Coordinates of C-alpha atoms in Angstrom, one line a residue:
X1 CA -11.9 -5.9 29.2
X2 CA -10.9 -5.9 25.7
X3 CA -9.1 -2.9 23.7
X4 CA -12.2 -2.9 21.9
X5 CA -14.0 -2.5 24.5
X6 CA -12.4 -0.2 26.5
X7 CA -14.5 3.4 26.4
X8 CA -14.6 7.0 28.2
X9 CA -17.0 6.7 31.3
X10 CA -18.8 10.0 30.5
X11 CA -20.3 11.4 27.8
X12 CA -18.5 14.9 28.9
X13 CA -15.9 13.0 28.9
X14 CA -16.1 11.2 25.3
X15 CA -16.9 14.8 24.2
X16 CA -13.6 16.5 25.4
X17 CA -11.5 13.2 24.0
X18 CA -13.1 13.9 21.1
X19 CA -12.6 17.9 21.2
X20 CA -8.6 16.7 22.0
X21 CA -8.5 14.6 18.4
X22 CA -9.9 17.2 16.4
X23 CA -7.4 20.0 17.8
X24 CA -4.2 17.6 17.7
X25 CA -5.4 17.2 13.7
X26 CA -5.9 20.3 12.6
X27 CA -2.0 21.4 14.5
X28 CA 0.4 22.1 11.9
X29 CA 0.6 21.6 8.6
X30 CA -0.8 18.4 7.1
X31 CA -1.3 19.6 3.7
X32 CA 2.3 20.1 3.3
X33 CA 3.1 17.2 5.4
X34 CA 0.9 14.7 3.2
X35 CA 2.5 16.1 -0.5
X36 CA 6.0 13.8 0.9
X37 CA 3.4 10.8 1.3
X38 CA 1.9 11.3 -2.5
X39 CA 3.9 8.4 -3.7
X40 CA 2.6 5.4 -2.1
X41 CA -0.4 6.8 -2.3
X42 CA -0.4 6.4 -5.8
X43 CA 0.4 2.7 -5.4
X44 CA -2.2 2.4 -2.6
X45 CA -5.2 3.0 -5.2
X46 CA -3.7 1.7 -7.9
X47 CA -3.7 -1.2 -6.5
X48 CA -7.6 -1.3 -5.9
X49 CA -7.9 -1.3 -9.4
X50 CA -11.2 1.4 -9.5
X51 CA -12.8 1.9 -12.4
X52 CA -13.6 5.3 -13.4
X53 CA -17.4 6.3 -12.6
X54 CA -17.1 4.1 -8.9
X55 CA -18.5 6.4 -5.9
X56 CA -16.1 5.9 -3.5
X57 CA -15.8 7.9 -0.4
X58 CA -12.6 8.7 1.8
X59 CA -12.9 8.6 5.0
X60 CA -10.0 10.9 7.0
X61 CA -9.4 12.5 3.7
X62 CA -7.4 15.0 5.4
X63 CA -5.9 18.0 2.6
X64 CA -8.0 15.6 -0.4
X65 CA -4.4 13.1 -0.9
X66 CA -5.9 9.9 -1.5
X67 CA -9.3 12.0 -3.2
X68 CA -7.6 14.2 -5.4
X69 CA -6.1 11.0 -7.0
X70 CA -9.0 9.1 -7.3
X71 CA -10.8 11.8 -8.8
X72 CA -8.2 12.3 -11.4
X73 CA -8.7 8.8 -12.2
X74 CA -12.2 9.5 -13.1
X75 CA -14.0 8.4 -10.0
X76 CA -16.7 10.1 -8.8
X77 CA -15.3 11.0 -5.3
X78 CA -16.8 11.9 -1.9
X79 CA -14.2 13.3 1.0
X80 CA -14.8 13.3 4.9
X81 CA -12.8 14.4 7.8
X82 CA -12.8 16.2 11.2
X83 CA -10.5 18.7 10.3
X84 CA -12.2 21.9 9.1
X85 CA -9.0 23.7 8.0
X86 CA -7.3 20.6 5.8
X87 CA -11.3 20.2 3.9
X88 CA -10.7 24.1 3.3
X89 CA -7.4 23.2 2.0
X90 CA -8.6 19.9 -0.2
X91 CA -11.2 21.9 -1.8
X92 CA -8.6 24.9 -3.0
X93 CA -6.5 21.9 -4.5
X94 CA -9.6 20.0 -6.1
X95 CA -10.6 24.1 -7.7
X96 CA -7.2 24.3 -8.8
X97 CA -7.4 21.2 -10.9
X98 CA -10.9 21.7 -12.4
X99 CA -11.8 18.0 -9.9
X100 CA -15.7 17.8 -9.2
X101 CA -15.0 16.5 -5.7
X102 CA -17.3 17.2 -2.8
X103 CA -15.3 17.5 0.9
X104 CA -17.3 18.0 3.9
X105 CA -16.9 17.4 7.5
X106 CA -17.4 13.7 8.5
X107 CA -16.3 11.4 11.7
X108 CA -15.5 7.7 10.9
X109 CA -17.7 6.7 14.2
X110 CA -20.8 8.4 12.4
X111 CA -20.6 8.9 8.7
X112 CA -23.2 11.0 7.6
X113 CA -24.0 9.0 4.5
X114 CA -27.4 6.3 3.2
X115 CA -26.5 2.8 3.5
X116 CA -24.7 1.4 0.7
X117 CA -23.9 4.5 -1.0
X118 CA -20.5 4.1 -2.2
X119 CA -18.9 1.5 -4.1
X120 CA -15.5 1.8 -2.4
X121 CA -15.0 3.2 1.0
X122 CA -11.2 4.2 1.7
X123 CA -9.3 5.1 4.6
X124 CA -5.7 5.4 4.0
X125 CA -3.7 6.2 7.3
X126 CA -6.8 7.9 8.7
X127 CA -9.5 5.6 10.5
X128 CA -7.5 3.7 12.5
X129 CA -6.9 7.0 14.9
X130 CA -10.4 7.1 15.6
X131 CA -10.7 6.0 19.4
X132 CA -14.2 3.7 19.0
X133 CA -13.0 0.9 16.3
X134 CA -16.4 -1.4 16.6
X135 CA -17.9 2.0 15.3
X136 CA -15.4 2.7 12.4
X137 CA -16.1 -0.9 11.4
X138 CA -20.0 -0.4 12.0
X139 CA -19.9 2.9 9.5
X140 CA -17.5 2.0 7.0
X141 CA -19.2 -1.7 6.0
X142 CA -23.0 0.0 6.2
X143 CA -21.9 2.9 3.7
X144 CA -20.3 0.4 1.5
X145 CA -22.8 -1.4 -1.3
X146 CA -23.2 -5.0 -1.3
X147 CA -20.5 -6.5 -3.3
X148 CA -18.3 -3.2 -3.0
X149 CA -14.9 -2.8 -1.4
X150 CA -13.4 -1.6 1.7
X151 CA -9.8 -0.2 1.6
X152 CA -7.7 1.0 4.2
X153 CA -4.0 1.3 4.8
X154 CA -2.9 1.2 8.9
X155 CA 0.6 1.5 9.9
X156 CA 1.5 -1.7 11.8
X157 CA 2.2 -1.9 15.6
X158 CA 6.3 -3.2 14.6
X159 CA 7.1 -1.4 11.6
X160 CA 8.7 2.3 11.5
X161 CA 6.1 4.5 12.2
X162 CA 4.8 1.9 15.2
X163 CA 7.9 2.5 16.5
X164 CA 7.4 6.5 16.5
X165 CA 4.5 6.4 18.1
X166 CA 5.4 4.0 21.1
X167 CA 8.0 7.0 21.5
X168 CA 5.5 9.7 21.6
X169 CA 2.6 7.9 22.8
X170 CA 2.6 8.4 26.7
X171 CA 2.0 12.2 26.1
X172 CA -0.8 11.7 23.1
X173 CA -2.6 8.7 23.5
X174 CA -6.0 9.8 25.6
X175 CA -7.1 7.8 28.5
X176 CA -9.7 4.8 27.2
X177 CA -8.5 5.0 23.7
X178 CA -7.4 1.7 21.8
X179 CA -4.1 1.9 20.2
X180 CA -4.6 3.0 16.6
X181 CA -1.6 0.1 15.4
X182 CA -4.1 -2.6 16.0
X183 CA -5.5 -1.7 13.0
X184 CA -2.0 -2.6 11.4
X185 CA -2.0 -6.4 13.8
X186 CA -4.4 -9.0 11.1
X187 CA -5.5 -10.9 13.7
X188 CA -7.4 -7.6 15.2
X189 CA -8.1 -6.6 11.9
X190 CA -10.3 -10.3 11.4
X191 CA -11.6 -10.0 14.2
X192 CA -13.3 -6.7 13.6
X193 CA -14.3 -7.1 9.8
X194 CA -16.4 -9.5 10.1
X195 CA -20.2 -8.7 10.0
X196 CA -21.0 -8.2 6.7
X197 CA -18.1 -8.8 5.3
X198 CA -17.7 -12.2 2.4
X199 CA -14.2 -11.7 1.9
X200 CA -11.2 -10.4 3.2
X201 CA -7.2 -9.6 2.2
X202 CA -4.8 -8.2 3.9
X203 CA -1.0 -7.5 2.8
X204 CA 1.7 -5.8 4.0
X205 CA 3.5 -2.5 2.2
X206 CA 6.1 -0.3 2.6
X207 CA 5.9 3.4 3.2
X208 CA 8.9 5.0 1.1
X209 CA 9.6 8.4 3.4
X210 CA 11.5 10.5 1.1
X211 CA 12.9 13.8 2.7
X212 CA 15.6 15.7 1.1
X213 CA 17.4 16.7 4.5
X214 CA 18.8 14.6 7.4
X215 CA 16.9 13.5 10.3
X216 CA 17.2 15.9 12.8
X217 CA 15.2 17.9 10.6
X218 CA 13.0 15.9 9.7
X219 CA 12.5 15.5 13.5
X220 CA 12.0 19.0 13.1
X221 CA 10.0 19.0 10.0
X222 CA 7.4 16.6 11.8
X223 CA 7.5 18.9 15.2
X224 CA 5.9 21.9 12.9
X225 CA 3.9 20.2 11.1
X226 CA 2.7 16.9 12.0
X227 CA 0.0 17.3 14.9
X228 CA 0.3 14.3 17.0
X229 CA 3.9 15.0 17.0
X230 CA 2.9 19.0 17.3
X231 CA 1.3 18.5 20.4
X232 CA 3.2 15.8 21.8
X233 CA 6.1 18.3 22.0
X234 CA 3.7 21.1 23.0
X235 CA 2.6 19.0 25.8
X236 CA 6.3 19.0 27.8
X237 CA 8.9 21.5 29.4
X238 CA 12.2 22.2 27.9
X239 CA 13.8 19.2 29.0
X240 CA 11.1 16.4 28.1
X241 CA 11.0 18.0 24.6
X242 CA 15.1 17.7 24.1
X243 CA 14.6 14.2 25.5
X244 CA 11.7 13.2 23.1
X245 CA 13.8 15.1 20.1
X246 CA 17.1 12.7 21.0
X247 CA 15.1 9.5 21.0
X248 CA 13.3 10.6 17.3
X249 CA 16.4 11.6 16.1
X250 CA 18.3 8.2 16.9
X251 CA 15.3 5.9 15.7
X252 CA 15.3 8.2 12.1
X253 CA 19.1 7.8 12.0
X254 CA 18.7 4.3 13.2
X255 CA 16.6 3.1 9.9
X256 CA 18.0 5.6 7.6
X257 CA 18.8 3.9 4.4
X258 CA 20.4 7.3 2.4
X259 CA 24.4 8.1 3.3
X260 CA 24.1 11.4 1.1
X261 CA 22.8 13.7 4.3
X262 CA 18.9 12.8 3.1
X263 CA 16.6 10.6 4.9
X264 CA 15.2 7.8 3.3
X265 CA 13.3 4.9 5.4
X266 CA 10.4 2.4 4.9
X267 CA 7.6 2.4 7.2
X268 CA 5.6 -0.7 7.0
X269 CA 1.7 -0.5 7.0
X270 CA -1.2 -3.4 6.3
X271 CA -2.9 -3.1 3.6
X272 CA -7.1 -4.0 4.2
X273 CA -8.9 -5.0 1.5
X274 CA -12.6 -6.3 2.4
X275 CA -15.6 -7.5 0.0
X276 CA -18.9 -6.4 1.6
X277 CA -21.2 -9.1 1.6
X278 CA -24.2 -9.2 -0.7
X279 CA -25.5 -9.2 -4.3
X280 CA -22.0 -8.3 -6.8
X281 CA -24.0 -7.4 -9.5
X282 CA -22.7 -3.7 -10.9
X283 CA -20.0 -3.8 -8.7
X284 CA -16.9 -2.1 -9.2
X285 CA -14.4 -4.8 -9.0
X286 CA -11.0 -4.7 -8.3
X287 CA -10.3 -7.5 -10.4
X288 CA -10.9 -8.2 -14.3
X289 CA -14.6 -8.4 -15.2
X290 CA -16.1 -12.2 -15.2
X291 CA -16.7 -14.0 -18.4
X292 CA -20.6 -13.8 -19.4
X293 CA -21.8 -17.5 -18.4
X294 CA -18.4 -18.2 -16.3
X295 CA -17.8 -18.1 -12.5
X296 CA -14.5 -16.4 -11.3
X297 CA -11.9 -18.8 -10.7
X298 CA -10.7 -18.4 -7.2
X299 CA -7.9 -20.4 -7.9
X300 CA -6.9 -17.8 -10.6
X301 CA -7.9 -15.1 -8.2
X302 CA -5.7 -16.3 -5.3
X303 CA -3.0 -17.1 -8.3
X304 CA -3.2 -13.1 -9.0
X305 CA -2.8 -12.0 -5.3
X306 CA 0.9 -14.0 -5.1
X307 CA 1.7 -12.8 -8.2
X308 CA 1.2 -8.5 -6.8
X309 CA 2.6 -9.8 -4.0
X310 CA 5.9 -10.7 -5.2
X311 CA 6.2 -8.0 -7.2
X312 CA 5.6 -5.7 -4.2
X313 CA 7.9 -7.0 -2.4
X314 CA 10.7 -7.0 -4.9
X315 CA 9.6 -3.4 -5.9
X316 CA 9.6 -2.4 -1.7
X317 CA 13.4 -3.7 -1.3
X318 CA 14.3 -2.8 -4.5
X319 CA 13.6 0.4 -3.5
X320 CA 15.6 1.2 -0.8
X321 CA 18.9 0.3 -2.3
X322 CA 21.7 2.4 -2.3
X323 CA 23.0 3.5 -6.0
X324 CA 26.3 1.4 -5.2
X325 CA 23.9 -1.6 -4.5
X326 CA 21.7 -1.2 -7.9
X327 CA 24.9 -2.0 -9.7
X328 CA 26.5 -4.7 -8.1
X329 CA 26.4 -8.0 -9.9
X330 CA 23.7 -10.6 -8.9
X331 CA 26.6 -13.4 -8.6
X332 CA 30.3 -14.4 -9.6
X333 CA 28.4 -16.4 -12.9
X334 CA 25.6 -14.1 -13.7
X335 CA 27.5 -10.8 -13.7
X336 CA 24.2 -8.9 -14.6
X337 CA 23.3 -5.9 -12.2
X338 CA 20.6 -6.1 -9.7
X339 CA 19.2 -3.1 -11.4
X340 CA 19.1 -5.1 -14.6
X341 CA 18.2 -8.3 -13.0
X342 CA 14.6 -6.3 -10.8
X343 CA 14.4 -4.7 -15.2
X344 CA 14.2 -8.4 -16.4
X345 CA 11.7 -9.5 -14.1
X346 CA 9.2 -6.7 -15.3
X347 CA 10.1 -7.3 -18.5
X348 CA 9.0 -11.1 -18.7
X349 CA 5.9 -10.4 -16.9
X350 CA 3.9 -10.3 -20.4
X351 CA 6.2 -13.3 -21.8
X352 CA 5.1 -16.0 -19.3
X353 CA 1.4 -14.9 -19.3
X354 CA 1.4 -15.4 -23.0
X355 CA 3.1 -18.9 -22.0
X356 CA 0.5 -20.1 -19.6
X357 CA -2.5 -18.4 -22.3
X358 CA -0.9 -20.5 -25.3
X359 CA -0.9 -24.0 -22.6
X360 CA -4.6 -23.1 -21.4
X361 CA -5.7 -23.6 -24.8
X362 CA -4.0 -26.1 -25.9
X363 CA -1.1 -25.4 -27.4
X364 CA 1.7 -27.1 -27.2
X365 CA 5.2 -24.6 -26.4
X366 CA 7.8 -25.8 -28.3
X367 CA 9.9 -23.1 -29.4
X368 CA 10.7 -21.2 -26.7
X369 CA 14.1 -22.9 -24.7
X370 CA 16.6 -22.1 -22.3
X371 CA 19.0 -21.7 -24.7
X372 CA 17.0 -18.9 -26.5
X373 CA 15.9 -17.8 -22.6
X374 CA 19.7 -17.3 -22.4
X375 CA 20.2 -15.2 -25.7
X376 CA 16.9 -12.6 -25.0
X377 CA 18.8 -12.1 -21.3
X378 CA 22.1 -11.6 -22.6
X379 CA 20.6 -9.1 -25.3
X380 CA 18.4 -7.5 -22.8
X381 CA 21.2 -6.3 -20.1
X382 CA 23.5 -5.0 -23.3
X383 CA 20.5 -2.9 -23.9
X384 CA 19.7 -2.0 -20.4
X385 CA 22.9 -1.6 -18.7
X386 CA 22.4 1.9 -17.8
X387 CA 18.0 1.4 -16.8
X388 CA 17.4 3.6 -13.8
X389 CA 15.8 2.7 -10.4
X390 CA 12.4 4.3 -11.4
X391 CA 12.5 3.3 -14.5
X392 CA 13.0 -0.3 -13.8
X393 CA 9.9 -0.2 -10.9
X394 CA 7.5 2.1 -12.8
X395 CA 7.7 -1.4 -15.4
X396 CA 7.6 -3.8 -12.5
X397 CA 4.6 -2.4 -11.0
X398 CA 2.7 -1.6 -14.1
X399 CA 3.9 -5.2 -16.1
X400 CA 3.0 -7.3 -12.7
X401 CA -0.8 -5.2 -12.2
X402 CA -1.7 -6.5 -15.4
X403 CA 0.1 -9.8 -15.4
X404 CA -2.2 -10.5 -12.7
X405 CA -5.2 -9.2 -14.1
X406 CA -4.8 -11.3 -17.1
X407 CA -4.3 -14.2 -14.7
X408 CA -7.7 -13.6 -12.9
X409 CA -9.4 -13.6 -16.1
X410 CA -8.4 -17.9 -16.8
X411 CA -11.2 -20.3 -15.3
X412 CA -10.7 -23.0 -13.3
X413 CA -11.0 -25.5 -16.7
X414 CA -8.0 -23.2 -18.6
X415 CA -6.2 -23.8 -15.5
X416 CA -6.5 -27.2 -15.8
X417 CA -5.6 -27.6 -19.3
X418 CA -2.1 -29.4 -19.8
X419 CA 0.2 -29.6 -22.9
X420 CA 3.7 -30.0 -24.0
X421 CA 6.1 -26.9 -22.5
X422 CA 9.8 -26.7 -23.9
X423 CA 11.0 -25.2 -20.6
X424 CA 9.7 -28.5 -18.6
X425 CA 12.0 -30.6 -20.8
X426 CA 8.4 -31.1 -23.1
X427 CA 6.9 -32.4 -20.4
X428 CA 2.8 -31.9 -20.4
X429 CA 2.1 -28.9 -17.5
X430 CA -1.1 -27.2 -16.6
X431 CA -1.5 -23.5 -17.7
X432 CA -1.5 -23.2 -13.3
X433 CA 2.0 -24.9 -13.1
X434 CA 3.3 -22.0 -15.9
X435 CA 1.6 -19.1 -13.9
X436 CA 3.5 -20.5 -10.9
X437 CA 6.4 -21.8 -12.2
X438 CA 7.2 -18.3 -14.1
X439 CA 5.2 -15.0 -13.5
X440 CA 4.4 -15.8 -9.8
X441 CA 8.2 -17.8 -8.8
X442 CA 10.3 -15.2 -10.6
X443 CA 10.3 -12.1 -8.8
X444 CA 10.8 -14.4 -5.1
X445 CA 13.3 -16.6 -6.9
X446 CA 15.3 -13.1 -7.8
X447 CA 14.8 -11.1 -4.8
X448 CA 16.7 -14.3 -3.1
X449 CA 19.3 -13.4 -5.3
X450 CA 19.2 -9.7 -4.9
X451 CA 19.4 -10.3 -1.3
X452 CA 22.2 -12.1 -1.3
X453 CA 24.3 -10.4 -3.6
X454 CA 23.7 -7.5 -1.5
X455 CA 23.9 -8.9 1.9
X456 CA 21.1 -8.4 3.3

């Protein structure tokens, strides 16, 4: 029998597992627990690139994270979750910002929404602990229009928080349940999005957990106000719960990246992103709008993707260097900081779209050499020798979101189109050998660098 497939025998049974979830969600704190997860939940939407007037409904909304920013993006927002107190809590939060944003009590197995309702349905770490997957799948593709989007983020089964809950599983994880990490394992995710469903991306991220205190209270901090982690401890004597506390303590200490007496350490998750199959007309796209009269290149599209995705990934180890580590030079020749070298790749971003725009009509590029290359990247680190860490990623992130969205706007024919490019020697490229050559090359070519000037 399948994990899938795998169910309670009873219905009293179903009904207590179900009683179990509800009161292991609504332990602690998660309102104060989800403000240190505000961050990459940021990223998270931006990411689905939602226009302002989309319906889109969050499923597992919890205290109204992933709502509240949607709604101050001017979506028009609907919030659902199993946990009474934390809607109570989401609506105080939406009053308090003057957000029109209706919460109400919802279970991912039975959404009590029409069919096609919502242009985006979201679930960001919140779904994938429902214990009947096939129908969270079901639900969140029926409420989901033709030609809309469905988002979720699921930690993965190997990355940090996988590793947590392998620790605290045995005295959680109800009998006839599915492990809620397959929803982080692609393979498991293809195989359940699939009816309905035209199209389908998945991507990995990191978590950035941020805690200003070392991990053995963060151990601590999670005991109080986490609930899985709230009952898990609840649910042994004295010495099982010193036991559990050693091994949580060693695994946080074990990926800590901070030597200050904080806790810093990246949790990996999978990022869903599914097209719901139908009629795309009035959708809400995540991409740039299609030319009137022109198809979407999916060339351009798929061009776009590797371009986020480098820049994600650079932004994600970027991230979790020390302060020691943002300063060292790249190489014994290029004696430019890391810092300024991840500041130079966000910088170009606009540059070498403009390249591949000026060779996709046409144009031949004959004034822009390596030599002058050289003297804009020797001007650049005098004038950003000091850029900070968030400085230098709010521009990554921000420069490579619209690099790509200018990218998915060129058709398949302006990808095509060749002429004469100074920094191919004047040889005659395609706009598509620019885009990859430059915007969609640079960030992997310097992360290589990065992580070997760093040694990791």
């Amino acid at each position: 029998m399948s994990a899938d497939a795998k169910a309670v025998q009873t219905s009293q049974e179903f009904d207590e597992l179900k009683t179990r979830l509800k009161t292991t969600w609504m332990t602690g704190d998660y309102d104060l627990f989800s403000r240190f997860m505000q961050n990459d939940a940021e990223e998270f939407f931006l990411r689905l690139g939602i226009k302002p007037g989309s319906r889109l409904l969050d499923v597992g909304c919890g205290a109204g994270q992933l709502a509240l920013i949607a709604a101050r993006a001017g979506a028009r927002v609907v919030g659902c979750d199993i946990s009474t107190n934390w809607l109570e809590k989401a609506r105080a939060r939406a009053a308090e910002e003057g957000l029109n944003i209706t919460f109400e009590e919802g279970d991912a197995e039975a959404l009590p929404y029409q069919d096609g309702e919502f242009d985006v349905v979201a679930s960001l770490i919140a779904a994938m602990f429902a214990p009947r997957p096939d129908l969270v799948t079901a639900e969140l593709t029926r409420v989901c229009r033709p030609g809309g989007i469905i988002a979720m983020g699921n930690w993965t089964p190997e990355g940090f928080i996988g590793q947590m809950f392998k620790a605290i599983s045995k005295h959680i994880a109800p009998s006839g349940m599915p492990s809620p990490v397959l929803w982080g394992d692609e393979a498991t995710v293809r195989g359940r999005l699939r009816e309905g469903i035209s199209g389908l991306k998945c991507t990995r991220h990191f978590y950035h957990f941020d805690y200003p205190f070392p991990p053995e209270k963060v151990v601590e901090f999670y005991r109080i106000n986490y609930g899985p982690m709230s009952r898990a401890f609840a649910s042994l004597d004295a010495n099982g719960q010193e036991q559990l506390r050693r091994e949580l303590v060693e695994l946080w200490s074990k990926h800590n990246k901070a030597v200050d007496g904080t806790t810093q350490v990246d949790a990996e998750y999978l990022e869903v992103i599914a097209t719901r199959a139908g009629n795309n007309r009035n959708v809400a796209q995540t991409t740039a709008t299609q030319k009137t009269g022109e198809s979407m290149s999916k060339r351009a599209a798929a061009l776009a993707d590797r371009i986020e995705e480098g820049a994600a990934t650079l932004a994600a180890f970027a991230e979790g260097l020390s302060d020691t580590e943002w300063r060292t030079p790249v190489s014994a020749t290029d004696h430019r900081s890391v810092g300024i070298i991840v500041h130079h790749v966000a910088t170009v971003y606009p540059v070498e779209i403009d390249l591949a725009r000026a060779i996709a009509g046409g144009k031949a590029v004959s004034e822009v050499t390596w030599e002058v290359v050289a003297q804009l990247n020797a001007r650049h680190a005098q004038e950003q020798a000091e850029v900070t860490k968030a400085d230098a990623l709010e521009l990554l992130r921000r420069n490579s979101r619209e690099g790509a969205d200018a990218v998915r706007a060129f058709t398949d024919e302006q990808l095509d189109r060749a002429a004469p490019f100074s920094l191919s020697f004047g040889a005659p490229v395609t706009a598509q050998f620019v885009i990859e050559d430059h915007p969609l090359r640079h960030s992997w070519h310097h992360l290589a660098r990065i992580r070997k000037a760093v040694g990791r």
